[in-house]
Coordinates of C-alpha atoms and ligand atoms in Angstrom, one line a residue:
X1 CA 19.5 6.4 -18.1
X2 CA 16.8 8.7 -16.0
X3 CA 17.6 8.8 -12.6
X4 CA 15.5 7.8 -9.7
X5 CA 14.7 11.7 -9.2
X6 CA 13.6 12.2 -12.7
X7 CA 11.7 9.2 -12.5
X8 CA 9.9 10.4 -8.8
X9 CA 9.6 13.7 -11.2
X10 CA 7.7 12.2 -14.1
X11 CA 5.3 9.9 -12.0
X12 CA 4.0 13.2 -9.6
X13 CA 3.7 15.0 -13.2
X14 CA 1.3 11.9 -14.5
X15 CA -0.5 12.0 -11.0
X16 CA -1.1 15.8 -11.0
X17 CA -2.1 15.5 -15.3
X18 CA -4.4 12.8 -13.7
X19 CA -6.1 14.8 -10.6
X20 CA -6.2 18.0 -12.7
X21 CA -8.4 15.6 -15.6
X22 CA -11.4 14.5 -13.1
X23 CA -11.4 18.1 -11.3
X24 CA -9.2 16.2 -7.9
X25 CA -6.2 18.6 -6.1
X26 CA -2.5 17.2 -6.7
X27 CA -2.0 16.7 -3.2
X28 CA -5.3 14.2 -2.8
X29 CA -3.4 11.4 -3.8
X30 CA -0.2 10.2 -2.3
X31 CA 2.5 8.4 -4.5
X32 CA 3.6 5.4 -2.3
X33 CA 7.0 4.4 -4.1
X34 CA 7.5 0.2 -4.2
X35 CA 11.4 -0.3 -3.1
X36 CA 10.4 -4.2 -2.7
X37 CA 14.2 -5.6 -3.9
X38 CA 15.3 -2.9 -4.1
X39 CA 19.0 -1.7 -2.3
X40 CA 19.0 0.7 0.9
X41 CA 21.5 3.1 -1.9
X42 CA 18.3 3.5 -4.1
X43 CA 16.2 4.5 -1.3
X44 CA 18.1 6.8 -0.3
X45 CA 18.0 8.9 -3.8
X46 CA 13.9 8.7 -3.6
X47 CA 14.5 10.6 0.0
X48 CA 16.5 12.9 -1.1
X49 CA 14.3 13.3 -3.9
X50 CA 11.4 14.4 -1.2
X51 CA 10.1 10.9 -1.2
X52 CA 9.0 9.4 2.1
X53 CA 6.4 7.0 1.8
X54 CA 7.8 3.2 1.1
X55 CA 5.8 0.0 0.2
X56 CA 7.6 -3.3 0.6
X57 CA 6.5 -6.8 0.2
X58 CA 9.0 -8.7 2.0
X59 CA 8.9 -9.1 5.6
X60 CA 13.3 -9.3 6.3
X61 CA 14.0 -7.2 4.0
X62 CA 11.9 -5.0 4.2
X63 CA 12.5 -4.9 8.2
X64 CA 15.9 -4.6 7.4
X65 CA 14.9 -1.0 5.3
X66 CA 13.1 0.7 8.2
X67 CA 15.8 -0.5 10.9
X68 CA 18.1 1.1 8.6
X69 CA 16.3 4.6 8.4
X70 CA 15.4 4.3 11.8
X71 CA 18.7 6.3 12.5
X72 CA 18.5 8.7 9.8
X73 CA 17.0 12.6 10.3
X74 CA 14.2 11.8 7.9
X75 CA 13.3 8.9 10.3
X76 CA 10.1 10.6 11.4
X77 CA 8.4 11.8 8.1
X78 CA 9.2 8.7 6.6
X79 CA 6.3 5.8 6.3
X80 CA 6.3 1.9 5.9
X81 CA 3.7 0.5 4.0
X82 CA 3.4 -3.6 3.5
X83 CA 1.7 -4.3 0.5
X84 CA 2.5 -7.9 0.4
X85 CA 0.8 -11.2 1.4
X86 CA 1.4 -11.8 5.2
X87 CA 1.9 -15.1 6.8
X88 CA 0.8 -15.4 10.8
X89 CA 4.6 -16.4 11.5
X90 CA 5.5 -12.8 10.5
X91 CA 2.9 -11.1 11.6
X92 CA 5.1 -9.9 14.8
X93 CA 7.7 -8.4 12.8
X94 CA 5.6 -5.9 10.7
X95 CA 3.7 -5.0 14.0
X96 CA 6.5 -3.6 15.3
X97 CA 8.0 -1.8 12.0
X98 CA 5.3 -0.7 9.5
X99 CA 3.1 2.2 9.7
X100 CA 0.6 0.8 7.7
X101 CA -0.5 -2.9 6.3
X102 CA -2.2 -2.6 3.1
X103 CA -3.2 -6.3 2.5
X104 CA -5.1 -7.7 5.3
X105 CA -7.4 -10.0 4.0
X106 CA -7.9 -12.3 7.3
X107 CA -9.2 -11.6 11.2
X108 CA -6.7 -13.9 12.5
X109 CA -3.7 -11.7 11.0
X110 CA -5.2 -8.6 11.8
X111 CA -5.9 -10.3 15.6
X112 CA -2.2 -11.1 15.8
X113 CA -1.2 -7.2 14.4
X114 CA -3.3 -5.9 16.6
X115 CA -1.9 -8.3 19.5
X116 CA 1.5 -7.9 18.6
X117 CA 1.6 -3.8 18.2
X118 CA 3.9 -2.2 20.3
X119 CA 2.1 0.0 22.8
X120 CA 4.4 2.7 22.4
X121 CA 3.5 2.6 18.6
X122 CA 0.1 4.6 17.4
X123 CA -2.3 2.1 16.1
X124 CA -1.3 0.3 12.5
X125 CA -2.7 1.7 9.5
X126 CA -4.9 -1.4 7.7
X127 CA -6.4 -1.6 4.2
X128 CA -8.5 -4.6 3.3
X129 CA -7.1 -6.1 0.0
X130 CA -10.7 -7.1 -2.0
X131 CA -10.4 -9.1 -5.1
X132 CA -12.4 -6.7 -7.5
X133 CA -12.1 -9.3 -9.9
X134 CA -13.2 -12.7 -8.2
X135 CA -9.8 -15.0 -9.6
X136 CA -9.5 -17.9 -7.6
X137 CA -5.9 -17.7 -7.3
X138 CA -5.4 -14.1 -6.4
X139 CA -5.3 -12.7 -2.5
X140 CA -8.3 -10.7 -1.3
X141 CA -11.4 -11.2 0.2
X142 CA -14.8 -10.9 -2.1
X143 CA -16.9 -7.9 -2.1
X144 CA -19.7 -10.1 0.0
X145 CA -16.7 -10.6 2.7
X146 CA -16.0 -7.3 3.2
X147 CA -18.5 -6.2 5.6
X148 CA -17.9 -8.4 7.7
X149 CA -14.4 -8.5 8.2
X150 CA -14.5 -4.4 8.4
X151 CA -16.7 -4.8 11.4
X152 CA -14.2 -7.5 12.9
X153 CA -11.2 -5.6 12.3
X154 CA -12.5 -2.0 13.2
X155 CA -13.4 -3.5 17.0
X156 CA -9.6 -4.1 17.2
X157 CA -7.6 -1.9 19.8
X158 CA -4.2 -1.1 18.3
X159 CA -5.3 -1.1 14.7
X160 CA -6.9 1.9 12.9
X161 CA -9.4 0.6 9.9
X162 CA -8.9 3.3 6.8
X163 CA -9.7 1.9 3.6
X164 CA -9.5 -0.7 0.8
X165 CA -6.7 -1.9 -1.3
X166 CA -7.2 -3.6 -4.6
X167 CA -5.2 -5.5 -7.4
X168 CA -7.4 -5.5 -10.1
X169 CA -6.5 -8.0 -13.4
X170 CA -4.7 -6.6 -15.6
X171 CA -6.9 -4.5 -18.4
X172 CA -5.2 -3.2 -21.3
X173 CA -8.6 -0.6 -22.1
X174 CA -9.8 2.5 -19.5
X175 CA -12.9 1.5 -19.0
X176 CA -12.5 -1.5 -17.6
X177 CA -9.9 -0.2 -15.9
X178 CA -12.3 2.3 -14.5
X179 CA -15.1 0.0 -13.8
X180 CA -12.9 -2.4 -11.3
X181 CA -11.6 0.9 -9.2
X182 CA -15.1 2.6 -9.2
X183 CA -16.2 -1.0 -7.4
X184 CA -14.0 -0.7 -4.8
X185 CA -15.1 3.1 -4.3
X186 CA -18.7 1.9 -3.9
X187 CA -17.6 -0.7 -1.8
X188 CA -15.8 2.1 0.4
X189 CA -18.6 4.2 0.2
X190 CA -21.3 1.6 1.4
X191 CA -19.4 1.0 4.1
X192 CA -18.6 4.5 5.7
X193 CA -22.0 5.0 6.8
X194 CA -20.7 2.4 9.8
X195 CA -16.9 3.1 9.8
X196 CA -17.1 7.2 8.7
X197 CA -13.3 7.1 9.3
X198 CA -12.1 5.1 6.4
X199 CA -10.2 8.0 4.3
X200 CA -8.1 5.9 2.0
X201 CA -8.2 3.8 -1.6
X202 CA -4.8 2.0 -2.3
X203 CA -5.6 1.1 -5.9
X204 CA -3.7 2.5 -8.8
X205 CA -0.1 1.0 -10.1
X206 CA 2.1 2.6 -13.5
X207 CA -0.4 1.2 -16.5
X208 CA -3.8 2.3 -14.9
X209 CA -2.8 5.2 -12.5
X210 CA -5.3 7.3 -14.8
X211 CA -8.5 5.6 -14.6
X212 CA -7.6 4.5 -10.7
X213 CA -6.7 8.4 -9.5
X214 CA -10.5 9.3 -11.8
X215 CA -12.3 6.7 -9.2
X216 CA -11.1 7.9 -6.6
X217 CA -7.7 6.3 -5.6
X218 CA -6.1 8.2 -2.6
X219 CA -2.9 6.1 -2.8
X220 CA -0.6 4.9 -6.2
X221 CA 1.7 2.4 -5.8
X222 CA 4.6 2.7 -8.0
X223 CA 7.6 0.6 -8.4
X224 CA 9.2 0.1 -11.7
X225 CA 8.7 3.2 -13.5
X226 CA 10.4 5.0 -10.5
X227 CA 13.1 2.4 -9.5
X228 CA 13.3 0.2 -12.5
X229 CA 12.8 -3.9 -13.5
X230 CA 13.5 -5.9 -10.2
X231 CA 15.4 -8.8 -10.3
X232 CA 14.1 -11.6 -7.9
X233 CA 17.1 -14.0 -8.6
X234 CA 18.0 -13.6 -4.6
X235 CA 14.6 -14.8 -3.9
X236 CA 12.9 -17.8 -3.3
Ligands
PLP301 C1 5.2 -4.8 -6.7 C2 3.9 -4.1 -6.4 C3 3.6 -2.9 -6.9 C4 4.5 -2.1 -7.9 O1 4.5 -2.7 -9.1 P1 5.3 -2.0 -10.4 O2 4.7 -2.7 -11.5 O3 6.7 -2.2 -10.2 O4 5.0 -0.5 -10.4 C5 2.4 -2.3 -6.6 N1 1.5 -2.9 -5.7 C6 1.8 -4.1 -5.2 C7 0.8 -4.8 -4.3 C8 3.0 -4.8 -5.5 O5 3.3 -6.0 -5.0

């Protein structure tokens, strides 16, 4: 069985492959590793791997994870990412843990985050989470939505706007792979001619890293291929 640390290796050796492919530097895109289920222990192996940047989907547990590192003398190069949906009962307890939110896809939650931000805390990272393929059931505003709620959300004091996040439906074949990312690129790009400051695209998972990292993607997230199959038997 590969270790956590081989697996951190072999995902930064598909990312650089992928940035060196469309002409991009390695160090453009950041590898945000998923620990969503799993333990502190495994965690622990990614840092000491040279991995600091965390995405989690749960609010307690993942709460529970940054309390826990809070303590430890990586505590200041590491960052909390949540990448999961967000109910306005928990919007308090991300405020004051995460560095960044990556799937804001209502003003009244980012109104609460923004509310609810410590002041001793710089301002929360956000990503809007845009359905770039218009499924009913799926999280994520629409691409006519967005400007909108950028506007909205980029007027809010203790919250920094920087990009878009997207979790496009599954697609077995590049180039529709492609096509989905380079939409939320536009997207991006039509709107920094009013927000200039948005710097990041969260788009990009194990089976499309390639054609996500070629559009433009600034951020993978990775869970599996670096900490293995979850089990969600604990949760409800
Ligand atoms: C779980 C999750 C991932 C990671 O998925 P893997 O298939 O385990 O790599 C990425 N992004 C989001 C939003 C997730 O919820």
């Amino acid at each position: 069985m590969s270790s956590i640390k081989q697996n951190i290796e072999q995902v930064i050796s598909q990312i650089t492959s992928a940035t060196e492919k469309c002409g991009r530097t390695a160090d453009s895109v950041q590898l945000l590793a998923v620990s969503k289920t799993k333990p502190i222990t495994a965690i622990k192996e990614a840092i000491a791997a040279g991995q600091f940047a965390f995405g989690e989907n749960y609010v307690q547990e993942g709460v529970e994870k940054v309390q826990h590192f809070a303590a430890s003398k990586q505590a200041t190069q590491l960052s909390w990412h949540f990448i999961g949906p967000i109910q306005s009962n928990k919007t308090r307890q991300i405020a004051e843990h995460f560095d960044w939110v990556h799937s804001i896809d209502r003003a009244k939650i980012a109104r609460r985050l923004s509310e609810q931000r410590p002041a001793e805390l710089p301002p929360l990272n956000i990503l809007l989470q845009v359905n770039t393929s218009a499924e009913a059931s799926k999280s994520g505003i629409t691409f006519n939505e967005l400007e909108a709620l950028a506007d909205e959300i980029a007027a809010m004091p203790n919250l920094v706007l920087r990009g878009l996040m997207s979790i496009p439906q599954k697609a077995d074949d590049y180039d529709s792979q492609y096509a989905a990312f380079k939409a939320l690129a536009d997207a991006q790009h039509a709107l920094q001619s009013k927000h200039p400051q948005l710097d990041t695209l969260s788009m990009g998972m194990s089976g499309d890293m390639e054609a996500a990292i070629a559009a433009g993607s600034t951020i993978v997230r990775i869970g599996t291929a670096i900490f293995g199959a979850r089990d969600y038997s604990n949760k409800q």
